[in-house]
PDB file of C-alpha atoms in Angstrom:
ATOM      1  CA  MET A 275      15.606   8.886 -26.121  1.00 52.00           C
ATOM      2  CA  MET A 276      11.875   8.652 -25.894  1.00 60.00           C
ATOM      3  CA  ASP A 277      10.118  11.472 -24.134  1.00 61.00           C
ATOM      4  CA  ASP A 278       6.689  10.465 -22.893  1.00 73.00           C
ATOM      5  CA  GLY A 279       6.066  13.756 -21.131  1.00 76.00           C
ATOM      6  CA  ARG A 280       7.101  12.555 -17.688  1.00 85.00           C
ATOM      7  CA  SER A 281       9.976  14.001 -15.745  1.00 90.00           C
ATOM      8  CA  LEU A 282      13.102  12.010 -15.090  1.00 90.00           C
ATOM      9  CA  VAL A 283      12.125  11.624 -11.428  1.00 92.00           C
ATOM     10  CA  ASP A 284       8.755  10.128 -12.412  1.00 92.00           C
ATOM     11  CA  ARG A 285      10.362   7.702 -14.855  1.00 91.00           C
ATOM     12  CA  ILE A 286      12.911   6.595 -12.256  1.00 93.00           C
ATOM     13  CA  ALA A 287      10.160   6.115  -9.672  1.00 94.00           C
ATOM     14  CA  SER A 288       8.138   4.100 -12.172  1.00 93.00           C
ATOM     15  CA  PHE A 289      11.159   1.956 -13.008  1.00 93.00           C
ATOM     16  CA  ARG A 290      11.895   1.352  -9.313  1.00 95.00           C
ATOM     17  CA  GLU A 291       8.287   0.232  -8.751  1.00 95.00           C
ATOM     18  CA  TRP A 292       8.542  -2.148 -11.700  1.00 94.00           C
ATOM     19  CA  VAL A 293      11.847  -3.586 -10.396  1.00 94.00           C
ATOM     20  CA  ALA A 294      10.407  -3.978  -6.880  1.00 94.00           C
ATOM     21  CA  GLU A 295       7.350  -5.800  -8.260  1.00 93.00           C
ATOM     22  CA  TRP A 296       9.539  -8.044 -10.433  1.00 91.00           C
ATOM     23  CA  LEU A 297      11.872  -8.870  -7.522  1.00 91.00           C
ATOM     24  CA  HIS A 298       8.906  -9.663  -5.273  1.00 90.00           C
ATOM     25  CA  GLY A 299       7.521 -12.053  -7.893  1.00 88.00           C
ATOM     26  CA  PHE A 300      10.935 -13.643  -8.377  1.00 87.00           C
ATOM     27  CA  TYR A 301      11.429 -14.093  -4.619  1.00 85.00           C
ATOM     28  CA  HIS A 302       7.938 -15.520  -4.210  1.00 82.00           C
ATOM     29  CA  GLY A 303       8.447 -17.986  -7.038  1.00 80.00           C
ATOM     30  CA  MET A 304      11.921 -19.103  -6.000  1.00 79.00           C
ATOM     31  CA  VAL A 305      11.761 -19.012  -2.203  1.00 77.00           C
ATOM     32  CA  GLU A 306       8.354 -18.395  -0.644  1.00 75.00           C
ATOM     33  CA  HIS A 307       6.113 -20.705  -2.658  1.00 76.00           C
ATOM     34  CA  PRO A 308       8.239 -23.875  -2.394  1.00 75.00           C
ATOM     35  CA  SER A 309       8.725 -23.218   1.333  1.00 77.00           C
ATOM     36  CA  PHE A 310       5.003 -22.781   1.928  1.00 79.00           C
ATOM     37  CA  GLU A 311       4.315 -25.987   0.032  1.00 78.00           C
ATOM     38  CA  LYS A 312       6.808 -27.965   2.141  1.00 80.00           C
ATOM     39  CA  ILE A 313       5.473 -26.495   5.376  1.00 84.00           C
ATOM     40  CA  GLU A 314       1.882 -27.320   4.404  1.00 85.00           C
ATOM     41  CA  LYS A 315       2.806 -30.911   3.507  1.00 83.00           C
ATOM     42  CA  GLU A 316       4.762 -31.344   6.727  1.00 85.00           C
ATOM     43  CA  ALA A 317       1.817 -29.997   8.763  1.00 88.00           C
ATOM     44  CA  GLU A 318      -0.485 -32.389   6.903  1.00 86.00           C
ATOM     45  CA  ASP A 319       1.855 -35.285   7.717  1.00 85.00           C
ATOM     46  CA  VAL A 320       1.873 -34.365  11.415  1.00 89.00           C
ATOM     47  CA  GLU A 321      -1.922 -34.158  11.403  1.00 88.00           C
ATOM     48  CA  ASP A 322      -2.135 -37.520   9.627  1.00 86.00           C
ATOM     49  CA  THR A 323       0.168 -39.098  12.206  1.00 85.00           C
ATOM     50  CA  PHE A 324      -1.915 -37.708  15.067  1.00 87.00           C
ATOM     51  CA  LEU A 325      -5.188 -38.906  13.569  1.00 87.00           C
ATOM     52  CA  PHE A 326      -3.699 -42.314  12.788  1.00 85.00           C
ATOM     53  CA  ALA A 327      -2.510 -42.673  16.393  1.00 85.00           C
ATOM     54  CA  CYS A 328      -6.007 -41.758  17.584  1.00 85.00           C
ATOM     55  CA  PHE A 329      -8.072 -43.749  15.081  1.00 84.00           C
ATOM     56  CA  ALA A 330      -5.954 -46.670  13.872  1.00 84.00           C
ATOM     57  CA  ASP A 331      -9.088 -48.858  14.194  1.00 84.00           C
ATOM     58  CA  ALA A 332     -10.425 -47.188  11.044  1.00 80.00           C
ATOM     59  CA  PHE A 333      -7.801 -49.187   9.128  1.00 79.00           C
ATOM     60  CA  GLY A 334      -8.205 -52.437  11.015  1.00 85.00           C
ATOM     61  CA  ILE A 335      -5.258 -51.936  13.342  1.00 85.00           C
ATOM     62  CA  PRO A 336      -6.291 -52.500  16.956  1.00 87.00           C
ATOM     63  CA  SER A 337      -5.184 -49.701  19.232  1.00 84.00           C
ATOM     64  CA  PRO A 338      -5.989 -49.240  22.910  1.00 85.00           C
ATOM     65  CA  ALA A 339      -5.795 -45.460  22.432  1.00 82.00           C
ATOM     66  CA  SER A 340      -8.823 -45.570  20.113  1.00 80.00           C
ATOM     67  CA  TYR A 341     -11.102 -46.290  23.061  1.00 82.00           C
ATOM     68  CA  TYR A 342     -10.051 -43.069  24.775  1.00 85.00           C
ATOM     69  CA  THR A 343      -9.791 -40.892  21.679  1.00 84.00           C
ATOM     70  CA  ALA A 344     -13.258 -41.810  20.391  1.00 82.00           C
ATOM     71  CA  GLU A 345     -14.529 -38.831  22.365  1.00 86.00           C
ATOM     72  CA  LEU A 346     -12.615 -36.561  19.966  1.00 85.00           C
ATOM     73  CA  LEU A 347     -14.469 -37.830  16.917  1.00 83.00           C
ATOM     74  CA  PRO A 348     -17.343 -35.289  17.025  1.00 87.00           C
ATOM     75  CA  TYR A 349     -14.778 -32.466  17.043  1.00 88.00           C
ATOM     76  CA  LEU A 350     -12.692 -33.968  14.253  1.00 85.00           C
ATOM     77  CA  ALA A 351     -15.480 -35.329  12.024  1.00 84.00           C
ATOM     78  CA  GLU A 352     -14.832 -32.988   9.077  1.00 85.00           C
ATOM     79  CA  GLU A 353     -11.086 -33.550   9.203  1.00 86.00           C
ATOM     80  CA  PHE A 354     -11.568 -37.291   9.745  1.00 83.00           C
ATOM     81  CA  GLU A 355     -13.265 -37.845   6.379  1.00 84.00           C
ATOM     82  CA  ALA A 356     -10.575 -35.953   4.459  1.00 84.00           C
ATOM     83  CA  TRP A 357      -7.858 -37.760   6.414  1.00 84.00           C
ATOM     84  CA  GLU A 358      -9.377 -41.157   5.701  1.00 82.00           C
ATOM     85  CA  ARG A 359      -9.465 -40.399   1.953  1.00 83.00           C
ATOM     86  CA  ARG A 360      -5.845 -39.189   2.028  1.00 80.00           C
ATOM     87  CA  MET A 361      -4.697 -42.288   3.858  1.00 79.00           C
ATOM     88  CA  TRP A 362      -6.446 -44.668   1.436  1.00 79.00           C
ATOM     89  CA  ASP A 363      -5.100 -42.789  -1.608  1.00 77.00           C
ATOM     90  CA  ARG A 364      -1.531 -42.644  -0.341  1.00 72.00           C
ATOM     91  CA  GLY A 365       0.778 -45.423  -1.506  1.00 67.00           C
ATOM     92  CA  SER A 366       3.016 -45.310   1.549  1.00 68.00           C
ATOM     93  CA  TRP A 367       4.547 -42.904   3.995  1.00 65.00           C
ATOM     94  CA  LEU A 368       7.945 -43.305   2.338  1.00 69.00           C
ATOM     95  CA  GLU A 369       6.451 -42.521  -1.060  1.00 70.00           C
ATOM     96  CA  ARG A 370       4.976 -39.304   0.336  1.00 68.00           C
ATOM     97  CA  LYS A 371       8.274 -38.211   1.893  1.00 68.00           C
ATOM     98  CA  GLY A 372      10.100 -39.098  -1.319  1.00 71.00           C
ATOM     99  CA  GLN A 373       7.777 -36.867  -3.328  1.00 68.00           C
ATOM    100  CA  GLN A 374       8.134 -34.083  -0.781  1.00 65.00           C
ATOM    101  CA  TYR A 375      11.936 -34.046  -1.015  1.00 67.00           C
ATOM    102  CA  HIS A 376      12.166 -35.006  -4.711  1.00 63.00           C
ATOM    103  CA  VAL A 377      13.709 -38.425  -4.087  1.00 58.00           C
ATOM    104  CA  HIS A 378      12.761 -40.948  -6.748  1.00 53.00           C
TER     105      HIS A 378
END
């Protein structure tokens, strides 16, 4: 056995810390990260649906709600630009959901 000058208690404590850190990284990689990604995409989809319902005129689809929701535009201006880019870049809603749930 190697003796690095530490007591058995110290070596066990060090090993337990290493195992705890490894298990945390494993859990994060296998469970937390994919879940966060799905939740973020789902929240983005809900936001996109809301903005589309409010501002369908931006894509040439007449909507009576746009007249009333135009007052929201100053509050949503920053999000509106990013949303408009996302909507133009997206192939379709079904394509997005297929990517999200790994359906090809």
